[in-house]
Amino acid sequence: MMAERAQLDRTIVKAAVAVMLIGSAIVFVAAGGYHLLDWQTLSGYRDAWQGWITEHPLVGALGFIAVYVGVTALSIPGAAALTLIGGSLFGLAQGTVLVSTASVLGATLAMLAARYLLRDFAEARLGRTMTKLNEGIERDGARYLFGLRLVPVIPFFLINLGMGLTRLRAWTFAWVSMLGMLPATVLYVNAGSQVVSVESTSDLLSWRILLAFAALAALPFAAKAGRRLWERGASRRQGPESALPGR
């Protein structure tokens, strides 16, 4: 009887958390918060925001982090737009630090929320499949996550939710995500910092703009090369172990 009551209490708490998260996302969108992720909106208000941030740098930085963490933690698509906005408002160096910090915090919160709400359900419905998946994650989870972050083919928020269903440690998820996302973060922040300097169509042909977008175009190819180097290093480390008796 006590076990059933405890299970019921856990179910009620999970339902309350799910309603809170979904409700927060709906309120954000309904209140027009999604316009914060729109580049046209930014262009119209950027000068005012930039002036306010100049006068209140700490509050401005913390406010940006709060918005970024909130959007990513609620799994609302828009991380790429927020990263460009961060570059436009804070520049390359500060923007990279703020975006990197906020993206990892938000991603980790989204992963933990998915783990709390959905992992037990997934393991109950997909027992053997989840067992095999977790065995693979335990063995190669960091390398697999690094590849997903480095080559952003799967949307950012889907990776957070998917990893929440596994037993990958939260700390491993956080530091591997930060490392894997860093190249794309730098490139997107840099692109955002360059695009806002465009005042006429001729500015689009400046070497800084062209270089920023050439770097973005080259990202998938560089990321694949980086992932191969990671896997090659992992294979070398595993080589001696695989040669041991009984392996």
mmCIF file of N, CA, C and O in Angstrom, residues 42-125:
data_model
loop_
_atom_site.group_PDB
_atom_site.id
_atom_site.type_symbol
_atom_site.label_atom_id
_atom_site.label_comp_id
_atom_site.label_asym_id
_atom_site.label_seq_id
_atom_site.Cartn_x
_atom_site.Cartn_y
_atom_site.Cartn_z
ATOM 1 N N LEU A 42 15.293 41.999 -33.836
ATOM 2 C CA LEU A 42 16.553 42.451 -33.263
ATOM 3 C C LEU A 42 17.052 43.691 -33.975
ATOM 4 O O LEU A 42 17.495 44.652 -33.342
ATOM 5 N N SER A 43 16.987 43.692 -35.301
ATOM 6 C CA SER A 43 17.500 44.826 -36.064
ATOM 7 C C SER A 43 16.777 46.114 -35.694
ATOM 8 O O SER A 43 17.383 47.190 -35.655
ATOM 9 N N GLY A 44 15.462 46.012 -35.415
ATOM 10 C CA GLY A 44 14.697 47.201 -35.087
ATOM 11 C C GLY A 44 15.002 47.762 -33.709
ATOM 12 O O GLY A 44 14.888 48.973 -33.485
ATOM 13 N N TYR A 45 15.384 46.897 -32.768
ATOM 14 C CA TYR A 45 15.579 47.326 -31.384
ATOM 15 C C TYR A 45 17.035 47.250 -30.931
ATOM 16 O O TYR A 45 17.329 47.566 -29.778
ATOM 17 N N ARG A 46 17.916 46.850 -31.825
ATOM 18 C CA ARG A 46 19.280 46.568 -31.400
ATOM 19 C C ARG A 46 19.966 47.784 -30.790
ATOM 20 O O ARG A 46 20.631 47.677 -29.756
ATOM 21 N N ASP A 47 19.826 48.952 -31.415
ATOM 22 C CA ASP A 47 20.523 50.140 -30.907
ATOM 23 C C ASP A 47 20.082 50.476 -29.485
ATOM 24 O O ASP A 47 20.904 50.796 -28.625
ATOM 25 N N ALA A 48 18.765 50.360 -29.233
ATOM 26 C CA ALA A 48 18.260 50.645 -27.882
ATOM 27 C C ALA A 48 18.780 49.609 -26.894
ATOM 28 O O ALA A 48 19.200 49.946 -25.775
ATOM 29 N N TRP A 49 18.737 48.339 -27.297
ATOM 30 C CA TRP A 49 19.238 47.287 -26.417
ATOM 31 C C TRP A 49 20.728 47.451 -26.154
ATOM 32 O O TRP A 49 21.197 47.273 -25.034
ATOM 33 N N GLN A 50 21.473 47.794 -27.229
ATOM 34 C CA GLN A 50 22.913 47.942 -27.086
ATOM 35 C C GLN A 50 23.241 49.065 -26.117
ATOM 36 O O GLN A 50 24.129 48.944 -25.267
ATOM 37 N N GLY A 51 22.502 50.185 -26.217
ATOM 38 C CA GLY A 51 22.736 51.299 -25.299
ATOM 39 C C GLY A 51 22.426 50.916 -23.869
ATOM 40 O O GLY A 51 23.166 51.278 -22.944
ATOM 41 N N TRP A 52 21.338 50.178 -23.670
ATOM 42 C CA TRP A 52 20.968 49.763 -22.319
ATOM 43 C C TRP A 52 22.002 48.804 -21.749
ATOM 44 O O TRP A 52 22.372 48.892 -20.574
ATOM 45 N N ILE A 53 22.485 47.871 -22.572
ATOM 46 C CA ILE A 53 23.494 46.910 -22.120
ATOM 47 C C ILE A 53 24.799 47.623 -21.772
ATOM 48 O O ILE A 53 25.494 47.249 -20.815
ATOM 49 N N THR A 54 25.130 48.680 -22.533
ATOM 50 C CA THR A 54 26.342 49.450 -22.238
ATOM 51 C C THR A 54 26.253 50.104 -20.863
ATOM 52 O O THR A 54 27.234 50.173 -20.118
ATOM 53 N N GLU A 55 25.043 50.571 -20.512
ATOM 54 C CA GLU A 55 24.846 51.204 -19.212
ATOM 55 C C GLU A 55 24.711 50.184 -18.083
ATOM 56 O O GLU A 55 25.042 50.484 -16.935
ATOM 57 N N HIS A 56 24.199 49.002 -18.397
ATOM 58 C CA HIS A 56 23.976 47.967 -17.375
ATOM 59 C C HIS A 56 24.584 46.648 -17.865
ATOM 60 O O HIS A 56 23.857 45.698 -18.158
ATOM 61 N N PRO A 57 25.909 46.565 -17.966
ATOM 62 C CA PRO A 57 26.544 45.386 -18.573
ATOM 63 C C PRO A 57 26.272 44.086 -17.828
ATOM 64 O O PRO A 57 26.005 43.060 -18.454
ATOM 65 N N LEU A 58 26.319 44.125 -16.487
ATOM 66 C CA LEU A 58 26.116 42.887 -15.730
ATOM 67 C C LEU A 58 24.676 42.409 -15.843
ATOM 68 O O LEU A 58 24.422 41.224 -16.109
ATOM 69 N N VAL A 59 23.724 43.307 -15.661
ATOM 70 C CA VAL A 59 22.309 42.938 -15.756
ATOM 71 C C VAL A 59 21.980 42.484 -17.174
ATOM 72 O O VAL A 59 21.231 41.523 -17.382
ATOM 73 N N GLY A 60 22.564 43.165 -18.168
ATOM 74 C CA GLY A 60 22.329 42.779 -19.558
ATOM 75 C C GLY A 60 22.845 41.382 -19.857
ATOM 76 O O GLY A 60 22.163 40.580 -20.509
ATOM 77 N N ALA A 61 24.040 41.079 -19.361
ATOM 78 C CA ALA A 61 24.613 39.752 -19.588
ATOM 79 C C ALA A 61 23.802 38.673 -18.882
ATOM 80 O O ALA A 61 23.505 37.625 -19.463
ATOM 81 N N LEU A 62 23.428 38.935 -17.622
ATOM 82 C CA LEU A 62 22.635 37.957 -16.879
ATOM 83 C C LEU A 62 21.253 37.783 -17.497
ATOM 84 O O LEU A 62 20.701 36.676 -17.519
ATOM 85 N N GLY A 63 20.670 38.882 -18.000
ATOM 86 C CA GLY A 63 19.368 38.793 -18.644
ATOM 87 C C GLY A 63 19.427 37.946 -19.907
ATOM 88 O O GLY A 63 18.525 37.133 -20.162
ATOM 89 N N PHE A 64 20.480 38.122 -20.694
ATOM 90 C CA PHE A 64 20.640 37.321 -21.906
ATOM 91 C C PHE A 64 20.786 35.847 -21.552
ATOM 92 O O PHE A 64 20.172 34.977 -22.176
ATOM 93 N N ILE A 65 21.618 35.553 -20.537
ATOM 94 C CA ILE A 65 21.795 34.169 -20.114
ATOM 95 C C ILE A 65 20.462 33.580 -19.658
ATOM 96 O O ILE A 65 20.126 32.431 -19.995
ATOM 97 N N ALA A 66 19.687 34.355 -18.910
ATOM 98 C CA ALA A 66 18.402 33.857 -18.406
ATOM 99 C C ALA A 66 17.459 33.513 -19.554
ATOM 100 O O ALA A 66 16.796 32.463 -19.534
ATOM 101 N N VAL A 67 17.379 34.398 -20.561
ATOM 102 C CA VAL A 67 16.513 34.132 -21.711
ATOM 103 C C VAL A 67 17.000 32.895 -22.458
ATOM 104 O O VAL A 67 16.199 32.011 -22.815
ATOM 105 N N TYR A 68 18.299 32.804 -22.685
ATOM 106 C CA TYR A 68 18.865 31.670 -23.432
ATOM 107 C C TYR A 68 18.619 30.363 -22.680
ATOM 108 O O TYR A 68 18.194 29.366 -23.272
ATOM 109 N N VAL A 69 18.896 30.374 -21.385
ATOM 110 C CA VAL A 69 18.690 29.165 -20.583
ATOM 111 C C VAL A 69 17.220 28.777 -20.582
ATOM 112 O O VAL A 69 16.867 27.596 -20.722
ATOM 113 N N GLY A 70 16.344 29.761 -20.431
ATOM 114 C CA GLY A 70 14.916 29.469 -20.409
ATOM 115 C C GLY A 70 14.429 28.854 -21.710
ATOM 116 O O GLY A 70 13.690 27.857 -21.707
ATOM 117 N N VAL A 71 14.839 29.437 -22.835
ATOM 118 C CA VAL A 71 14.408 28.932 -24.139
ATOM 119 C C VAL A 71 14.915 27.510 -24.367
ATOM 120 O O VAL A 71 14.167 26.623 -24.796
ATOM 121 N N THR A 72 16.184 27.272 -24.082
ATOM 122 C CA THR A 72 16.751 25.944 -24.330
ATOM 123 C C THR A 72 16.247 24.918 -23.319
ATOM 124 O O THR A 72 16.019 23.763 -23.664
ATOM 125 N N ALA A 73 16.065 25.323 -22.071
ATOM 126 C CA ALA A 73 15.565 24.386 -21.060
ATOM 127 C C ALA A 73 14.141 23.948 -21.374
ATOM 128 O O ALA A 73 13.756 22.805 -21.083
ATOM 129 N N LEU A 74 13.352 24.837 -21.979
ATOM 130 C CA LEU A 74 11.982 24.495 -22.357
ATOM 131 C C LEU A 74 11.910 23.809 -23.718
ATOM 132 O O LEU A 74 10.823 23.515 -24.210
ATOM 133 N N SER A 75 13.072 23.575 -24.319
ATOM 134 C CA SER A 75 13.166 22.887 -25.621
ATOM 135 C C SER A 75 12.416 23.640 -26.716
ATOM 136 O O SER A 75 11.812 23.038 -27.615
ATOM 137 N N ILE A 76 12.469 24.967 -26.663
ATOM 138 C CA ILE A 76 11.901 25.791 -27.718
ATOM 139 C C ILE A 76 12.973 25.989 -28.788
ATOM 140 O O ILE A 76 14.060 26.478 -28.490
ATOM 141 N N PRO A 77 12.724 25.607 -30.040
ATOM 142 C CA PRO A 77 13.727 25.794 -31.087
ATOM 143 C C PRO A 77 14.096 27.272 -31.225
ATOM 144 O O PRO A 77 13.235 28.141 -31.179
ATOM 145 N N GLY A 78 15.371 27.549 -31.383
ATOM 146 C CA GLY A 78 15.797 28.938 -31.530
ATOM 147 C C GLY A 78 17.198 29.203 -31.022
ATOM 148 O O GLY A 78 17.621 30.358 -30.931
ATOM 149 N N ALA A 79 17.942 28.139 -30.701
ATOM 150 C CA ALA A 79 19.286 28.330 -30.150
ATOM 151 C C ALA A 79 20.209 29.029 -31.147
ATOM 152 O O ALA A 79 21.013 29.889 -30.760
ATOM 153 N N ALA A 80 20.102 28.695 -32.442
ATOM 154 C CA ALA A 80 20.975 29.312 -33.440
ATOM 155 C C ALA A 80 20.712 30.808 -33.536
ATOM 156 O O ALA A 80 21.643 31.626 -33.592
ATOM 157 N N ALA A 81 19.422 31.198 -33.537
ATOM 158 C CA ALA A 81 19.082 32.620 -33.605
ATOM 159 C C ALA A 81 19.581 33.363 -32.370
ATOM 160 O O ALA A 81 20.121 34.469 -32.467
ATOM 161 N N LEU A 82 19.430 32.745 -31.198
ATOM 162 C CA LEU A 82 19.910 33.371 -29.970
ATOM 163 C C LEU A 82 21.428 33.535 -29.979
ATOM 164 O O LEU A 82 21.962 34.508 -29.445
ATOM 165 N N THR A 83 22.120 32.581 -30.577
ATOM 166 C CA THR A 83 23.575 32.664 -30.658
ATOM 167 C C THR A 83 23.999 33.832 -31.544
ATOM 168 O O THR A 83 24.927 34.587 -31.212
ATOM 169 N N LEU A 84 23.318 34.008 -32.684
ATOM 170 C CA LEU A 84 23.597 35.166 -33.545
ATOM 171 C C LEU A 84 23.304 36.472 -32.806
ATOM 172 O O LEU A 84 24.066 37.439 -32.895
ATOM 173 N N ILE A 85 22.207 36.497 -32.065
ATOM 174 C CA ILE A 85 21.841 37.687 -31.305
ATOM 175 C C ILE A 85 22.907 37.986 -30.244
ATOM 176 O O ILE A 85 23.280 39.144 -30.022
ATOM 177 N N GLY A 86 23.408 36.933 -29.596
ATOM 178 C CA GLY A 86 24.462 37.129 -28.613
ATOM 179 C C GLY A 86 25.692 37.767 -29.217
ATOM 180 O O GLY A 86 26.301 38.666 -28.618
ATOM 181 N N GLY A 87 26.064 37.329 -30.415
ATOM 182 C CA GLY A 87 27.201 37.930 -31.093
ATOM 183 C C GLY A 87 26.953 39.383 -31.463
ATOM 184 O O GLY A 87 27.845 40.236 -31.354
ATOM 185 N N SER A 88 25.728 39.683 -31.882
ATOM 186 C CA SER A 88 25.405 41.048 -32.301
ATOM 187 C C SER A 88 25.402 42.011 -31.130
ATOM 188 O O SER A 88 25.755 43.179 -31.266
ATOM 189 N N LEU A 89 24.996 41.562 -29.948
ATOM 190 C CA LEU A 89 24.874 42.439 -28.794
ATOM 191 C C LEU A 89 26.145 42.526 -27.956
ATOM 192 O O LEU A 89 26.425 43.565 -27.353
ATOM 193 N N PHE A 90 26.917 41.446 -27.909
ATOM 194 C CA PHE A 90 28.042 41.399 -26.973
ATOM 195 C C PHE A 90 29.408 41.260 -27.650
ATOM 196 O O PHE A 90 30.427 41.332 -26.968
ATOM 197 N N GLY A 91 29.428 41.027 -28.961
ATOM 198 C CA GLY A 91 30.708 40.857 -29.622
ATOM 199 C C GLY A 91 31.224 39.437 -29.513
ATOM 200 O O GLY A 91 30.629 38.583 -28.843
ATOM 201 N N LEU A 92 32.354 39.176 -30.153
ATOM 202 C CA LEU A 92 32.867 37.814 -30.266
ATOM 203 C C LEU A 92 33.290 37.217 -28.927
ATOM 204 O O LEU A 92 32.826 36.134 -28.547
ATOM 205 N N ALA A 93 34.161 37.888 -28.189
ATOM 206 C CA ALA A 93 34.728 37.302 -26.977
ATOM 207 C C ALA A 93 33.662 37.115 -25.893
ATOM 208 O O ALA A 93 33.424 35.996 -25.411
ATOM 209 N N GLN A 94 32.990 38.202 -25.511
ATOM 210 C CA GLN A 94 31.987 38.099 -24.449
ATOM 211 C C GLN A 94 30.795 37.274 -24.901
ATOM 212 O O GLN A 94 30.246 36.484 -24.129
ATOM 213 N N GLY A 95 30.403 37.437 -26.166
ATOM 214 C CA GLY A 95 29.273 36.667 -26.685
ATOM 215 C C GLY A 95 29.530 35.178 -26.640
ATOM 216 O O GLY A 95 28.645 34.394 -26.297
ATOM 217 N N THR A 96 30.753 34.769 -26.967
ATOM 218 C CA THR A 96 31.096 33.346 -26.939
ATOM 219 C C THR A 96 31.002 32.789 -25.521
ATOM 220 O O THR A 96 30.455 31.702 -25.300
ATOM 221 N N VAL A 97 31.519 33.527 -24.552
ATOM 222 C CA VAL A 97 31.464 33.073 -23.156
ATOM 223 C C VAL A 97 30.017 32.962 -22.685
ATOM 224 O O VAL A 97 29.613 31.959 -22.078
ATOM 225 N N LEU A 98 29.212 33.979 -22.975
ATOM 226 C CA LEU A 98 27.819 33.983 -22.528
ATOM 227 C C LEU A 98 27.014 32.879 -23.195
ATOM 228 O O LEU A 98 26.258 32.150 -22.538
ATOM 229 N N VAL A 99 27.159 32.746 -24.501
ATOM 230 C CA VAL A 99 26.394 31.733 -25.230
ATOM 231 C C VAL A 99 26.820 30.331 -24.815
ATOM 232 O O VAL A 99 25.978 29.450 -24.599
ATOM 233 N N SER A 100 28.122 30.116 -24.691
ATOM 234 C CA SER A 100 28.612 28.791 -24.313
ATOM 235 C C SER A 100 28.084 28.399 -22.929
ATOM 236 O O SER A 100 27.614 27.275 -22.719
ATOM 237 N N THR A 101 28.147 29.331 -21.989
ATOM 238 C CA THR A 101 27.657 29.058 -20.639
ATOM 239 C C THR A 101 26.160 28.782 -20.630
ATOM 240 O O THR A 101 25.686 27.795 -20.060
ATOM 241 N N ALA A 102 25.399 29.669 -21.295
ATOM 242 C CA ALA A 102 23.942 29.547 -21.285
ATOM 243 C C ALA A 102 23.468 28.303 -22.027
ATOM 244 O O ALA A 102 22.524 27.633 -21.588
ATOM 245 N N SER A 103 24.113 27.986 -23.152
ATOM 246 C CA SER A 103 23.668 26.834 -23.936
ATOM 247 C C SER A 103 23.887 25.533 -23.175
ATOM 248 O O SER A 103 23.040 24.628 -23.214
ATOM 249 N N VAL A 104 25.000 25.426 -22.460
ATOM 250 C CA VAL A 104 25.266 24.210 -21.694
ATOM 251 C C VAL A 104 24.313 24.103 -20.506
ATOM 252 O O VAL A 104 23.778 23.023 -20.223
ATOM 253 N N LEU A 105 24.075 25.207 -19.818
ATOM 254 C CA LEU A 105 23.131 25.180 -18.692
ATOM 255 C C LEU A 105 21.725 24.798 -19.163
ATOM 256 O O LEU A 105 21.064 23.936 -18.570
ATOM 257 N N GLY A 106 21.268 25.436 -20.232
ATOM 258 C CA GLY A 106 19.939 25.145 -20.743
ATOM 259 C C GLY A 106 19.808 23.725 -21.253
ATOM 260 O O GLY A 106 18.806 23.042 -20.993
ATOM 261 N N ALA A 107 20.826 23.264 -21.976
ATOM 262 C CA ALA A 107 20.798 21.906 -22.506
ATOM 263 C C ALA A 107 20.774 20.877 -21.385
ATOM 264 O O ALA A 107 20.042 19.879 -21.449
ATOM 265 N N THR A 108 21.563 21.114 -20.337
ATOM 266 C CA THR A 108 21.611 20.172 -19.218
ATOM 267 C C THR A 108 20.283 20.138 -18.470
ATOM 268 O O THR A 108 19.804 19.068 -18.074
ATOM 269 N N LEU A 109 19.669 21.299 -18.286
ATOM 270 C CA LEU A 109 18.357 21.332 -17.635
ATOM 271 C C LEU A 109 17.307 20.603 -18.476
ATOM 272 O O LEU A 109 16.470 19.867 -17.930
ATOM 273 N N ALA A 110 17.350 20.800 -19.785
ATOM 274 C CA ALA A 110 16.395 20.106 -20.663
ATOM 275 C C ALA A 110 16.611 18.602 -20.617
ATOM 276 O O ALA A 110 15.649 17.821 -20.580
ATOM 277 N N MET A 111 17.881 18.186 -20.591
ATOM 278 C CA MET A 111 18.194 16.758 -20.517
ATOM 279 C C MET A 111 17.699 16.166 -19.207
ATOM 280 O O MET A 111 17.095 15.085 -19.179
ATOM 281 N N LEU A 112 17.942 16.870 -18.095
ATOM 282 C CA LEU A 112 17.504 16.369 -16.790
ATOM 283 C C LEU A 112 15.981 16.322 -16.682
ATOM 284 O O LEU A 112 15.421 15.405 -16.074
ATOM 285 N N ALA A 113 15.303 17.308 -17.272
ATOM 286 C CA ALA A 113 13.837 17.301 -17.259
ATOM 287 C C ALA A 113 13.300 16.102 -18.033
ATOM 288 O O ALA A 113 12.370 15.414 -17.576
ATOM 289 N N ALA A 114 13.884 15.853 -19.210
ATOM 290 C CA ALA A 114 13.451 14.691 -19.998
ATOM 291 C C ALA A 114 13.743 13.397 -19.253
ATOM 292 O O ALA A 114 12.934 12.460 -19.278
ATOM 293 N N ARG A 115 14.868 13.343 -18.562
ATOM 294 C CA ARG A 115 15.227 12.151 -17.793
ATOM 295 C C ARG A 115 14.235 11.913 -16.660
ATOM 296 O O ARG A 115 13.775 10.782 -16.440
ATOM 297 N N TYR A 116 13.883 12.960 -15.950
ATOM 298 C CA TYR A 116 12.958 12.832 -14.820
ATOM 299 C C TYR A 116 11.561 12.439 -15.283
ATOM 300 O O TYR A 116 10.894 11.599 -14.674
ATOM 301 N N LEU A 117 11.123 13.017 -16.413
ATOM 302 C CA LEU A 117 9.746 12.803 -16.851
ATOM 303 C C LEU A 117 9.553 11.566 -17.711
ATOM 304 O O LEU A 117 8.494 10.936 -17.666
ATOM 305 N N LEU A 118 10.564 11.204 -18.503
ATOM 306 C CA LEU A 118 10.335 10.220 -19.563
ATOM 307 C C LEU A 118 11.183 8.961 -19.491
ATOM 308 O O LEU A 118 10.840 7.965 -20.122
ATOM 309 N N ARG A 119 12.300 8.978 -18.744
ATOM 310 C CA ARG A 119 13.191 7.823 -18.826
ATOM 311 C C ARG A 119 12.552 6.554 -18.275
ATOM 312 O O ARG A 119 12.660 5.481 -18.900
ATOM 313 N N ASP A 120 11.895 6.624 -17.152
ATOM 314 C CA ASP A 120 11.258 5.424 -16.595
ATOM 315 C C ASP A 120 10.222 4.858 -17.562
ATOM 316 O O ASP A 120 10.115 3.639 -17.730
ATOM 317 N N PHE A 121 9.464 5.756 -18.183
ATOM 318 C CA PHE A 121 8.455 5.323 -19.151
ATOM 319 C C PHE A 121 9.115 4.628 -20.337
ATOM 320 O O PHE A 121 8.665 3.560 -20.780
ATOM 321 N N ALA A 122 10.216 5.217 -20.849
ATOM 322 C CA ALA A 122 10.910 4.622 -21.995
ATOM 323 C C ALA A 122 11.498 3.263 -21.635
ATOM 324 O O ALA A 122 11.417 2.314 -22.431
ATOM 325 N N GLU A 123 12.091 3.162 -20.456
ATOM 326 C CA GLU A 123 12.697 1.890 -20.060
ATOM 327 C C GLU A 123 11.631 0.817 -19.826
ATOM 328 O O GLU A 123 11.862 -0.366 -20.087
ATOM 329 N N ALA A 124 10.451 1.224 -19.326
ATOM 330 C CA ALA A 124 9.378 0.254 -19.107
ATOM 331 C C ALA A 124 8.802 -0.247 -20.427
ATOM 332 O O ALA A 124 8.439 -1.422 -20.551
ATOM 333 N N ARG A 125 8.706 0.626 -21.415
ATOM 334 C CA ARG A 125 8.113 0.248 -22.701
ATOM 335 C C ARG A 125 9.124 -0.360 -23.663
ATOM 336 O O ARG A 125 8.772 -1.158 -24.523
#
